[in-house]
mmCIF file of C-alpha atoms and ligand atoms in Angstrom:
data_model
loop_
_atom_site.group_PDB
_atom_site.id
_atom_site.type_symbol
_atom_site.label_atom_id
_atom_site.label_comp_id
_atom_site.label_asym_id
_atom_site.label_seq_id
_atom_site.Cartn_x
_atom_site.Cartn_y
_atom_site.Cartn_z
ATOM 1 C CA MET A 643 -4.008 -34.034 30.225
ATOM 2 C CA GLN A 644 -3.235 -36.145 33.271
ATOM 3 C CA ASN A 645 -4.278 -39.164 31.235
ATOM 4 C CA LEU A 646 -2.090 -38.224 28.316
ATOM 5 C CA GLU A 647 0.873 -37.761 30.619
ATOM 6 C CA GLN A 648 0.244 -41.168 32.157
ATOM 7 C CA GLU A 649 -0.177 -42.763 28.763
ATOM 8 C CA ILE A 650 3.117 -41.416 27.421
ATOM 9 C CA HIS A 651 4.901 -42.310 30.628
ATOM 10 C CA ALA A 652 3.480 -45.845 30.605
ATOM 11 C CA ARG A 653 4.423 -46.375 26.983
ATOM 12 C CA PHE A 654 7.962 -45.242 27.665
ATOM 13 C CA THR A 655 8.513 -47.500 30.667
ATOM 14 C CA GLN A 656 6.969 -50.395 28.807
ATOM 15 C CA LEU A 657 9.279 -49.897 25.810
ATOM 16 C CA PHE A 658 12.470 -48.892 27.568
ATOM 17 C CA ASN A 659 12.049 -50.082 31.132
ATOM 18 C CA LYS A 660 13.319 -46.867 32.673
ATOM 19 C CA GLU A 661 11.996 -43.704 34.334
ATOM 20 C CA PRO A 662 11.949 -40.842 31.810
ATOM 21 C CA LEU A 663 12.036 -37.094 32.027
ATOM 22 C CA LEU A 664 8.619 -35.715 31.012
ATOM 23 C CA VAL A 665 8.229 -32.484 29.066
ATOM 24 C CA ARG A 666 5.088 -30.837 27.716
ATOM 25 C CA SER A 667 4.973 -28.449 24.794
ATOM 26 C CA PRO A 668 1.794 -26.588 23.840
ATOM 27 C CA GLY A 669 0.089 -25.580 20.617
ATOM 28 C CA ARG A 670 -0.725 -21.907 20.156
ATOM 29 C CA ILE A 671 -3.476 -19.516 19.225
ATOM 30 C CA ASN A 672 -2.957 -16.097 17.712
ATOM 31 C CA LEU A 673 -5.354 -13.337 18.691
ATOM 32 C CA ILE A 674 -4.333 -10.975 15.933
ATOM 33 C CA GLY A 675 -1.372 -10.306 13.626
ATOM 34 C CA GLU A 676 -1.493 -12.914 10.887
ATOM 35 C CA HIS A 677 1.231 -13.256 8.245
ATOM 36 C CA THR A 678 3.026 -10.352 9.864
ATOM 37 C CA ASP A 679 5.810 -12.291 11.593
ATOM 38 C CA TYR A 680 7.937 -12.884 8.492
ATOM 39 C CA ASN A 681 7.392 -9.239 7.553
ATOM 40 C CA ASP A 682 9.097 -8.031 10.761
ATOM 41 C CA GLY A 683 5.718 -7.001 12.190
ATOM 42 C CA PHE A 684 3.841 -7.664 15.422
ATOM 43 C CA VAL A 685 1.866 -10.710 16.519
ATOM 44 C CA MET A 686 -0.242 -11.534 19.565
ATOM 45 C CA PRO A 687 -0.093 -15.276 20.208
ATOM 46 C CA ALA A 688 -0.504 -17.388 23.336
ATOM 47 C CA ALA A 689 0.215 -20.993 24.299
ATOM 48 C CA ILE A 690 -2.869 -23.122 24.943
ATOM 49 C CA ASP A 691 -4.044 -26.113 26.929
ATOM 50 C CA LYS A 692 -3.307 -28.617 24.187
ATOM 51 C CA ASP A 693 0.057 -30.307 24.539
ATOM 52 C CA ILE A 694 2.453 -32.727 23.006
ATOM 53 C CA ILE A 695 4.165 -34.710 25.737
ATOM 54 C CA PHE A 696 7.670 -36.143 25.525
ATOM 55 C CA ALA A 697 9.168 -38.881 27.655
ATOM 56 C CA ILE A 698 12.915 -39.084 27.228
ATOM 57 C CA ALA A 699 15.864 -40.790 28.915
ATOM 58 C CA PRO A 700 19.454 -41.683 28.096
ATOM 59 C CA SER A 701 19.865 -45.011 26.316
ATOM 60 C CA ASP A 702 22.076 -47.698 27.833
ATOM 61 C CA ASN A 703 22.965 -49.571 24.664
ATOM 62 C CA GLY A 704 24.357 -46.778 22.511
ATOM 63 C CA GLU A 705 21.323 -46.727 20.189
ATOM 64 C CA SER A 706 18.744 -43.929 19.938
ATOM 65 C CA TYR A 707 15.078 -44.362 19.144
ATOM 66 C CA ILE A 708 12.129 -41.989 18.812
ATOM 67 C CA TYR A 709 8.659 -43.463 19.009
ATOM 68 C CA SER A 710 5.443 -41.721 17.934
ATOM 69 C CA VAL A 711 2.434 -42.939 19.906
ATOM 70 C CA LYS A 712 -0.004 -41.494 17.379
ATOM 71 C CA TYR A 713 1.490 -43.310 14.431
ATOM 72 C CA ASP A 714 2.669 -46.313 16.440
ATOM 73 C CA GLU A 715 5.918 -45.988 14.585
ATOM 74 C CA ARG A 716 9.528 -45.644 15.645
ATOM 75 C CA ILE A 717 12.697 -44.491 14.000
ATOM 76 C CA LYS A 718 16.272 -45.285 14.811
ATOM 77 C CA VAL A 719 18.326 -42.124 14.963
ATOM 78 C CA ASP A 720 21.873 -41.886 13.714
ATOM 79 C CA LEU A 721 23.374 -39.442 16.172
ATOM 80 C CA LYS A 722 26.390 -38.845 13.956
ATOM 81 C CA SER A 723 24.318 -37.499 11.088
ATOM 82 C CA PRO A 724 20.630 -36.932 11.730
ATOM 83 C CA GLU A 725 19.757 -36.275 8.099
ATOM 84 C CA LYS A 726 16.351 -35.533 6.621
ATOM 85 C CA VAL A 727 14.236 -38.608 5.804
ATOM 86 C CA GLU A 728 11.616 -39.293 3.123
ATOM 87 C CA ASP A 729 9.409 -41.097 5.543
ATOM 88 C CA PRO A 730 7.925 -40.780 8.155
ATOM 89 C CA ALA A 731 7.226 -37.058 7.777
ATOM 90 C CA TRP A 732 6.900 -36.474 11.526
ATOM 91 C CA ALA A 733 10.527 -37.460 12.057
ATOM 92 C CA ASN A 734 11.874 -34.460 10.176
ATOM 93 C CA TYR A 735 10.630 -31.927 12.728
ATOM 94 C CA LEU A 736 12.728 -33.715 15.330
ATOM 95 C CA LEU A 737 15.705 -34.596 13.171
ATOM 96 C CA GLY A 738 15.965 -30.949 12.093
ATOM 97 C CA VAL A 739 16.389 -29.937 15.724
ATOM 98 C CA LEU A 740 18.869 -32.692 16.460
ATOM 99 C CA HIS A 741 20.887 -31.896 13.358
ATOM 100 C CA GLN A 742 21.744 -28.433 14.667
ATOM 101 C CA MET A 743 22.763 -29.689 18.085
ATOM 102 C CA VAL A 744 25.048 -32.295 16.538
ATOM 103 C CA GLU A 745 26.461 -29.794 14.010
ATOM 104 C CA GLU A 746 27.299 -27.413 16.804
ATOM 105 C CA GLY A 747 29.084 -30.136 18.715
ATOM 106 C CA MET A 748 26.692 -30.162 21.662
ATOM 107 C CA PRO A 749 27.087 -33.172 23.959
ATOM 108 C CA VAL A 750 23.986 -35.089 22.869
ATOM 109 C CA LYS A 751 24.353 -38.739 23.892
ATOM 110 C CA PRO A 752 22.248 -41.752 22.877
ATOM 111 C CA PHE A 753 18.653 -41.422 24.093
ATOM 112 C CA ASN A 754 15.202 -42.912 23.767
ATOM 113 C CA CYS A 755 12.142 -40.761 23.337
ATOM 114 C CA VAL A 756 8.396 -41.392 23.208
ATOM 115 C CA PHE A 757 5.976 -38.625 22.305
ATOM 116 C CA GLY A 758 2.302 -38.110 21.690
ATOM 117 C CA GLY A 759 -0.276 -35.442 22.154
ATOM 118 C CA GLU A 760 -3.536 -33.734 21.789
ATOM 119 C CA VAL A 761 -2.616 -30.799 19.534
ATOM 120 C CA PRO A 762 -4.776 -31.578 16.503
ATOM 121 C CA LEU A 763 -2.775 -31.905 13.301
ATOM 122 C CA GLY A 764 -3.488 -29.578 10.384
ATOM 123 C CA ALA A 765 -5.815 -27.437 12.494
ATOM 124 C CA GLY A 766 -3.561 -24.382 12.468
ATOM 125 C CA LEU A 767 -2.666 -24.767 16.156
ATOM 126 C CA SER A 768 0.938 -25.372 15.323
ATOM 127 C CA SER A 769 1.412 -28.965 16.265
ATOM 128 C CA SER A 770 4.684 -28.803 14.339
ATOM 129 C CA ALA A 771 6.077 -26.010 16.535
ATOM 130 C CA ALA A 772 5.001 -27.939 19.634
ATOM 131 C CA LEU A 773 6.861 -30.943 18.275
ATOM 132 C CA GLU A 774 10.072 -29.090 17.453
ATOM 133 C CA CYS A 775 10.085 -26.977 20.599
ATOM 134 C CA GLY A 776 9.230 -29.802 22.967
ATOM 135 C CA PHE A 777 11.965 -32.003 21.577
ATOM 136 C CA ALA A 778 14.576 -29.219 21.643
ATOM 137 C CA PHE A 779 13.556 -28.372 25.204
ATOM 138 C CA ALA A 780 13.645 -32.024 26.292
ATOM 139 C CA LEU A 781 17.146 -32.645 24.907
ATOM 140 C CA ASN A 782 18.320 -29.397 26.451
ATOM 141 C CA GLU A 783 17.068 -30.517 29.861
ATOM 142 C CA LEU A 784 18.167 -34.121 29.579
ATOM 143 C CA PHE A 785 21.750 -33.352 28.641
ATOM 144 C CA ALA A 786 22.013 -30.026 30.498
ATOM 145 C CA LEU A 787 22.975 -28.279 27.262
ATOM 146 C CA LYS A 788 22.221 -24.821 28.730
ATOM 147 C CA ILE A 789 20.729 -23.503 25.501
ATOM 148 C CA PRO A 790 18.851 -20.249 26.173
ATOM 149 C CA LYS A 791 15.116 -20.351 25.419
ATOM 150 C CA ILE A 792 15.325 -17.936 22.514
ATOM 151 C CA ARG A 793 17.942 -20.127 20.873
ATOM 152 C CA LEU A 794 15.628 -23.144 21.248
ATOM 153 C CA VAL A 795 12.927 -21.100 19.507
ATOM 154 C CA LYS A 796 15.263 -20.368 16.604
ATOM 155 C CA MET A 797 16.452 -23.955 16.345
ATOM 156 C CA ALA A 798 12.834 -25.067 16.106
ATOM 157 C CA GLN A 799 12.189 -22.494 13.373
ATOM 158 C CA TRP A 800 15.290 -23.664 11.503
ATOM 159 C CA ALA A 801 13.971 -27.245 11.557
ATOM 160 C CA GLU A 802 10.716 -26.033 10.015
ATOM 161 C CA HIS A 803 12.568 -24.131 7.269
ATOM 162 C CA HIS A 804 15.144 -26.747 6.386
ATOM 163 C CA TYR A 805 13.646 -30.100 7.326
ATOM 164 C CA ALA A 806 9.936 -29.434 6.785
ATOM 165 C CA GLY A 807 10.355 -26.966 3.910
ATOM 166 C CA VAL A 808 8.116 -24.172 5.234
ATOM 167 C CA LYS A 809 9.699 -20.734 5.448
ATOM 168 C CA CYS A 810 7.643 -19.848 8.512
ATOM 169 C CA GLY A 811 8.068 -16.800 10.708
ATOM 170 C CA ILE A 812 9.009 -17.007 14.375
ATOM 171 C CA MET A 813 5.553 -16.694 15.947
ATOM 172 C CA ASP A 814 4.580 -20.330 16.506
ATOM 173 C CA GLN A 815 7.823 -21.488 18.038
ATOM 174 C CA PHE A 816 8.075 -18.339 20.149
ATOM 175 C CA ALA A 817 4.555 -18.788 21.505
ATOM 176 C CA SER A 818 5.040 -22.461 22.266
ATOM 177 C CA VAL A 819 8.218 -21.870 24.287
ATOM 178 C CA MET A 820 7.550 -18.450 25.802
ATOM 179 C CA GLY A 821 3.810 -18.652 26.537
ATOM 180 C CA LYS A 822 2.572 -17.469 29.930
ATOM 181 C CA GLU A 823 -0.546 -18.632 31.735
ATOM 182 C CA GLY A 824 -3.441 -16.176 31.297
ATOM 183 C CA HIS A 825 -1.433 -13.791 29.096
ATOM 184 C CA VAL A 826 -1.013 -13.042 25.438
ATOM 185 C CA ILE A 827 2.418 -12.191 24.095
ATOM 186 C CA LEU A 828 2.810 -8.969 22.182
ATOM 187 C CA LEU A 829 5.865 -9.829 20.121
ATOM 188 C CA ASP A 830 7.848 -7.529 17.888
ATOM 189 C CA CYS A 831 9.123 -10.005 15.308
ATOM 190 C CA ARG A 832 11.883 -7.646 14.219
ATOM 191 C CA SER A 833 13.639 -7.034 17.524
ATOM 192 C CA LEU A 834 12.130 -10.067 19.309
ATOM 193 C CA GLU A 835 11.240 -7.741 22.171
ATOM 194 C CA TYR A 836 8.028 -8.827 23.794
ATOM 195 C CA ARG A 837 5.685 -8.112 26.624
ATOM 196 C CA TYR A 838 2.989 -10.180 28.285
ATOM 197 C CA SER A 839 -0.445 -8.662 28.438
ATOM 198 C CA PRO A 840 -3.099 -10.158 30.743
ATOM 199 C CA MET A 841 -5.899 -11.639 28.646
ATOM 200 C CA ASP A 842 -8.773 -10.639 30.852
ATOM 201 C CA LEU A 843 -11.772 -11.942 28.948
ATOM 202 C CA LYS A 844 -14.331 -11.154 31.672
ATOM 203 C CA ASP A 845 -17.558 -12.955 30.637
ATOM 204 C CA PHE A 846 -16.098 -14.064 27.330
ATOM 205 C CA ILE A 847 -14.209 -17.123 26.205
ATOM 206 C CA ILE A 848 -12.143 -18.151 23.226
ATOM 207 C CA VAL A 849 -13.658 -20.820 21.021
ATOM 208 C CA LEU A 850 -11.840 -22.389 18.096
ATOM 209 C CA CYS A 851 -13.897 -23.887 15.299
ATOM 210 C CA ASP A 852 -11.984 -26.435 13.282
ATOM 211 C CA THR A 853 -13.117 -26.669 9.658
ATOM 212 C CA LYS A 854 -11.439 -30.086 9.503
ATOM 213 C CA VAL A 855 -10.143 -29.205 6.073
ATOM 214 C CA LYS A 856 -6.571 -28.666 4.998
ATOM 215 C CA HIS A 857 -6.423 -27.714 1.371
ATOM 216 C CA LYS A 858 -3.533 -28.841 -0.747
ATOM 217 C CA LEU A 859 -0.585 -26.605 -1.509
ATOM 218 C CA VAL A 860 -0.766 -24.923 1.895
ATOM 219 C CA ASP A 861 2.994 -24.952 2.256
ATOM 220 C CA SER A 862 3.796 -23.810 -1.247
ATOM 221 C CA GLU A 863 1.163 -21.042 -1.064
ATOM 222 C CA TYR A 864 2.694 -19.935 2.227
ATOM 223 C CA ASN A 865 6.125 -19.637 0.651
ATOM 224 C CA THR A 866 4.578 -17.832 -2.333
ATOM 225 C CA ARG A 867 3.024 -15.208 -0.042
ATOM 226 C CA ARG A 868 6.376 -14.663 1.541
ATOM 227 C CA ASN A 869 7.960 -14.141 -1.887
ATOM 228 C CA GLU A 870 5.208 -11.739 -2.935
ATOM 229 C CA CYS A 871 5.879 -9.608 0.130
ATOM 230 C CA GLU A 872 9.585 -9.623 -0.665
ATOM 231 C CA THR A 873 8.839 -8.576 -4.260
ATOM 232 C CA GLY A 874 6.867 -5.602 -2.937
ATOM 233 C CA VAL A 875 9.748 -4.577 -0.701
ATOM 234 C CA ALA A 876 12.274 -4.918 -3.550
ATOM 235 C CA ILE A 877 10.218 -2.612 -5.796
ATOM 236 C CA LEU A 878 9.626 -0.001 -3.096
ATOM 237 C CA LYS A 879 13.265 -0.109 -2.056
ATOM 238 C CA LYS A 880 14.208 1.577 -5.314
ATOM 239 C CA TYR A 881 12.426 4.675 -4.027
ATOM 240 C CA TYR A 882 13.000 4.229 -0.301
ATOM 241 C CA PRO A 883 16.416 2.606 0.130
ATOM 242 C CA GLU A 884 16.044 2.591 3.910
ATOM 243 C CA ILE A 885 13.245 0.022 3.969
ATOM 244 C CA THR A 886 14.165 -3.591 4.606
ATOM 245 C CA SER A 887 10.743 -5.170 5.137
ATOM 246 C CA LEU A 888 7.036 -4.338 5.036
ATOM 247 C CA ARG A 889 7.397 -3.189 8.639
ATOM 248 C CA ASP A 890 9.059 -0.044 7.277
ATOM 249 C CA VAL A 891 6.434 0.615 4.613
ATOM 250 C CA LYS A 892 3.790 3.261 5.177
ATOM 251 C CA PRO A 893 0.384 3.112 3.471
ATOM 252 C CA GLU A 894 1.234 6.337 1.539
ATOM 253 C CA MET A 895 4.269 4.658 -0.058
ATOM 254 C CA LEU A 896 2.103 1.853 -1.371
ATOM 255 C CA GLU A 897 -0.434 4.267 -2.789
ATOM 256 C CA LYS A 898 2.187 6.384 -4.469
ATOM 257 C CA HIS A 899 3.739 3.407 -6.266
ATOM 258 C CA LYS A 900 0.625 1.347 -6.790
ATOM 259 C CA ALA A 901 1.016 1.398 -10.561
ATOM 260 C CA GLU A 902 4.447 -0.202 -10.380
ATOM 261 C CA LEU A 903 3.391 -3.067 -8.148
ATOM 262 C CA PRO A 904 1.773 -6.132 -9.725
ATOM 263 C CA GLY A 905 -1.886 -6.256 -8.594
ATOM 264 C CA LYS A 906 -1.464 -9.249 -6.299
ATOM 265 C CA VAL A 907 1.717 -7.870 -4.778
ATOM 266 C CA TYR A 908 -0.040 -4.584 -4.074
ATOM 267 C CA ASN A 909 -2.908 -6.439 -2.363
ATOM 268 C CA ARG A 910 -0.595 -8.598 -0.276
ATOM 269 C CA CYS A 911 1.428 -5.586 0.849
ATOM 270 C CA THR A 912 -1.698 -3.550 1.604
ATOM 271 C CA TYR A 913 -2.983 -6.263 3.866
ATOM 272 C CA VAL A 914 0.311 -6.713 5.734
ATOM 273 C CA VAL A 915 0.960 -2.997 6.188
ATOM 274 C CA SER A 916 -2.504 -2.453 7.657
ATOM 275 C CA GLU A 917 -2.357 -5.600 9.779
ATOM 276 C CA ILE A 918 0.898 -4.494 11.394
ATOM 277 C CA ARG A 919 -0.813 -1.245 12.429
ATOM 278 C CA ARG A 920 -3.952 -3.079 13.490
ATOM 279 C CA VAL A 921 -2.049 -5.255 15.975
ATOM 280 C CA GLN A 922 -0.607 -2.178 17.652
ATOM 281 C CA GLN A 923 -4.071 -0.644 17.976
ATOM 282 C CA ALA A 924 -5.545 -3.945 19.143
ATOM 283 C CA SER A 925 -2.929 -4.111 21.861
ATOM 284 C CA ARG A 926 -4.066 -0.676 23.089
ATOM 285 C CA ASP A 927 -7.689 -1.924 23.038
ATOM 286 C CA LEU A 928 -6.678 -4.831 25.205
ATOM 287 C CA ASP A 929 -4.837 -2.582 27.669
ATOM 288 C CA ALA A 930 -7.957 -0.406 27.866
ATOM 289 C CA GLY A 931 -10.159 -3.479 28.391
ATOM 290 C CA ASP A 932 -12.091 -2.634 25.216
ATOM 291 C CA LEU A 933 -12.899 -6.115 23.949
ATOM 292 C CA VAL A 934 -15.563 -4.801 21.580
ATOM 293 C CA ALA A 935 -13.014 -2.736 19.650
ATOM 294 C CA PHE A 936 -10.635 -5.684 19.740
ATOM 295 C CA GLY A 937 -13.253 -8.019 18.277
ATOM 296 C CA LYS A 938 -14.004 -5.614 15.416
ATOM 297 C CA LYS A 939 -10.366 -5.711 14.442
ATOM 298 C CA MET A 940 -10.475 -9.505 14.296
ATOM 299 C CA TYR A 941 -13.209 -9.227 11.674
ATOM 300 C CA GLU A 942 -11.153 -6.662 9.754
ATOM 301 C CA THR A 943 -8.192 -9.013 9.794
ATOM 302 C CA HIS A 944 -10.308 -11.801 8.370
ATOM 303 C CA GLU A 945 -11.561 -9.565 5.604
ATOM 304 C CA GLY A 946 -7.991 -8.704 4.616
ATOM 305 C CA LEU A 947 -6.792 -12.305 4.805
ATOM 306 C CA SER A 948 -9.689 -13.445 2.673
ATOM 307 C CA LYS A 949 -9.881 -10.705 0.018
ATOM 308 C CA LEU A 950 -6.395 -9.243 -0.198
ATOM 309 C CA TYR A 951 -4.032 -11.899 1.089
ATOM 310 C CA GLU A 952 -6.160 -14.745 -0.284
ATOM 311 C CA VAL A 953 -5.225 -17.371 2.273
ATOM 312 C CA SER A 954 -8.760 -18.165 3.451
ATOM 313 C CA CYS A 955 -11.099 -20.725 1.909
ATOM 314 C CA LYS A 956 -14.844 -21.151 1.575
ATOM 315 C CA GLU A 957 -15.115 -23.201 4.764
ATOM 316 C CA LEU A 958 -13.337 -20.586 6.895
ATOM 317 C CA ASP A 959 -15.274 -17.727 5.302
ATOM 318 C CA PHE A 960 -18.514 -19.567 5.992
ATOM 319 C CA LEU A 961 -17.758 -19.975 9.704
ATOM 320 C CA VAL A 962 -16.777 -16.332 10.079
ATOM 321 C CA GLU A 963 -19.941 -15.175 8.270
ATOM 322 C CA GLU A 964 -22.117 -17.416 10.451
ATOM 323 C CA SER A 965 -20.508 -16.009 13.599
ATOM 324 C CA LYS A 966 -21.803 -12.571 12.616
ATOM 325 C CA LYS A 967 -25.340 -13.814 13.217
ATOM 326 C CA PHE A 968 -24.542 -13.961 16.943
ATOM 327 C CA ASP A 969 -24.503 -10.615 18.689
ATOM 328 C CA LYS A 970 -22.676 -12.322 21.548
ATOM 329 C CA VAL A 971 -19.643 -12.907 19.353
ATOM 330 C CA LEU A 972 -17.216 -9.987 19.589
ATOM 331 C CA GLY A 973 -14.916 -11.084 16.804
ATOM 332 C CA ALA A 974 -13.986 -14.024 14.623
ATOM 333 C CA ARG A 975 -11.392 -14.726 11.989
ATOM 334 C CA MET A 976 -9.344 -17.446 10.398
ATOM 335 C CA MET A 977 -6.198 -18.209 12.343
ATOM 336 C CA GLY A 978 -2.694 -19.247 11.332
ATOM 337 C CA GLY A 979 -1.374 -19.892 7.836
ATOM 338 C CA GLY A 980 -4.823 -20.449 6.288
ATOM 339 C CA PHE A 981 -6.387 -22.683 3.612
ATOM 340 C CA GLY A 982 -8.188 -24.590 6.347
ATOM 341 C CA GLY A 983 -7.676 -25.142 10.041
ATOM 342 C CA CYS A 984 -9.518 -23.138 12.669
ATOM 343 C CA THR A 985 -11.346 -19.894 13.161
ATOM 344 C CA ILE A 986 -10.811 -18.109 16.456
ATOM 345 C CA ASN A 987 -13.884 -16.570 18.081
ATOM 346 C CA ILE A 988 -14.369 -14.418 21.158
ATOM 347 C CA ILE A 989 -17.815 -15.126 22.497
ATOM 348 C CA LYS A 990 -19.920 -14.526 25.615
ATOM 349 C CA LYS A 991 -19.518 -17.551 27.902
ATOM 350 C CA ASP A 992 -23.216 -18.207 28.301
ATOM 351 C CA ALA A 993 -23.775 -18.283 24.535
ATOM 352 C CA ALA A 994 -20.852 -20.550 23.653
ATOM 353 C CA ASP A 995 -22.697 -23.871 23.620
ATOM 354 C CA ARG A 996 -25.544 -22.484 21.537
ATOM 355 C CA PHE A 997 -23.022 -20.938 19.168
ATOM 356 C CA ILE A 998 -21.141 -24.203 18.778
ATOM 357 C CA SER A 999 -24.248 -26.255 18.088
ATOM 358 C CA HIS A 1000 -25.566 -23.680 15.620
ATOM 359 C CA LEU A 1001 -22.298 -23.596 13.698
ATOM 360 C CA THR A 1002 -21.889 -27.359 13.766
ATOM 361 C CA LYS A 1003 -25.319 -27.817 12.228
ATOM 362 C CA ALA A 1004 -24.972 -25.070 9.621
ATOM 363 C CA TYR A 1005 -21.493 -26.276 8.662
ATOM 364 C CA ARG A 1006 -22.655 -29.848 8.272
ATOM 365 C CA GLU A 1007 -25.516 -28.717 6.053
ATOM 366 C CA ALA A 1008 -23.199 -26.639 3.892
ATOM 367 C CA PHE A 1009 -20.197 -28.956 3.588
ATOM 368 C CA SER A 1010 -21.242 -32.354 4.987
ATOM 369 C CA ILE A 1011 -18.360 -32.128 7.439
ATOM 370 C CA ASP A 1012 -18.523 -32.377 11.225
ATOM 371 C CA MET A 1013 -16.820 -29.284 12.552
ATOM 372 C CA ARG A 1014 -14.914 -29.630 15.805
ATOM 373 C CA ALA A 1015 -14.987 -26.908 18.474
ATOM 374 C CA TYR A 1016 -12.477 -26.254 21.251
ATOM 375 C CA LYS A 1017 -12.917 -23.937 24.217
ATOM 376 C CA VAL A 1018 -9.326 -23.049 24.931
ATOM 377 C CA SER A 1019 -7.493 -21.517 27.832
ATOM 378 C CA ILE A 1020 -4.120 -19.849 27.843
ATOM 379 C CA ARG A 1021 -1.297 -21.753 29.484
ATOM 380 C CA GLU A 1022 2.380 -21.676 30.253
ATOM 381 C CA GLY A 1023 4.853 -22.411 27.430
ATOM 382 C CA THR A 1024 6.997 -25.555 27.108
ATOM 383 C CA SER A 1025 7.948 -26.909 30.511
ATOM 384 C CA VAL A 1026 9.187 -29.898 32.470
ATOM 385 C CA LEU A 1027 6.423 -32.037 33.951
ATOM 386 C CA SER A 1028 8.516 -34.283 36.109
ATOM 387 C CA LYS A 1029 12.132 -35.096 36.547
ATOM 388 C CA SER A 1030 13.299 -38.525 37.438
ATOM 389 C CA PRO A 1031 16.724 -38.270 39.089
ATOM 390 C CA ALA A 1032 17.842 -41.410 37.270
ATOM 391 C CA SER A 1033 17.173 -39.864 33.891
ATOM 392 C CA ILE A 1034 19.235 -36.733 34.379
ATOM 393 C CA ILE A 1035 22.842 -36.737 33.422
HETATM 394 C C1 GLA B 1636 2.028 -20.159 10.203
HETATM 395 C C2 GLA B 1636 3.500 -19.844 10.389
HETATM 396 C C3 GLA B 1636 3.715 -18.602 11.245
HETATM 397 C C4 GLA B 1636 2.862 -17.428 10.743
HETATM 398 C C5 GLA B 1636 1.426 -17.872 10.495
HETATM 399 C C6 GLA B 1636 0.603 -16.798 9.841
HETATM 400 O O1 GLA B 1636 1.452 -20.539 11.422
HETATM 401 O O2 GLA B 1636 4.175 -20.920 10.973
HETATM 402 O O3 GLA B 1636 5.070 -18.246 11.279
HETATM 403 O O4 GLA B 1636 3.420 -16.849 9.611
HETATM 404 O O5 GLA B 1636 1.337 -19.028 9.687
HETATM 405 O O6 GLA B 1636 0.484 -15.702 10.681
#
């Protein structure tokens, strides 16, 4: 982390010969509550110790550049109209944020920015949210725009919808900005009310196992799931005009009208309706310190995501099945949008290394892929790392 910060700082001063403002923005995990955010349900995410770091400072020559360390690539930004670009893809997450600030007439002046990080791409840890949120936060700080945090979250989500083309919910951006060290966030995605709950894992730790696969069509399948949920709501609304999302649907309503719902729509809705309830129960488990009950629910979630919501894949299913062979694993499931990325596991500390080497070996034998494992800890959301007086306007 220290090294990354130094690297980004050094690259900035080398390129732009100036002291920058440094901002970090984390990736996220989600303990439970998957595909519930865009259905007005509950989620339980947290920001983690994997960051994207931004170095940013005003430009002296009227031009604006953004440089990606990872891709060793830079773009020139037209501050008058930061439109979507064909290439490079990474630029759109940032341009989408900038676009809104410019549209709203915020006093964004020419700047230079260098960014890079350690949030693995395509692993379901929301590197895109970290990118959008960190950039929004950095501009907000640099130009003293006074945008409230929740507005930054929404601007980041807008960039994902309109510049990256994924109709995501609010969870990832919320977790990245609002995360709190050692706590999970219980977020009501309808009202955006939230509370922090201490994640006291006692002798357990969180291990992420990265399948290293990202199957095609992830984004279009994601949008399809969202549409299927909306179809379910539209059909049920004929009978229950008061409902506006799956949050309002009770299991009895689904059963009563099962025959009218296309099979897949019924399955998708069944999963979401039960997952929304499961998160509420899981939150009570956590308050009661009952990690065993919590872990069981993680397995139930995986089952639903795999069989009913159909967003898992053979690699994720394999890792979750293998985890069941360890009695020191309390729960495991696929995490995030699906079709690849990571599983999240809660496992006894002293068994973690054995667990990781067992899974690595089994996974390699099954798929000829080297899995990657991360022991993660829960950190603060997007924040300023250091302010250089010269860089602040
Ligand atoms: C992606 C989206 C989130 C959420 C999850 C699934 O990470 O960005 O909004 O819908 O998938 O829970």
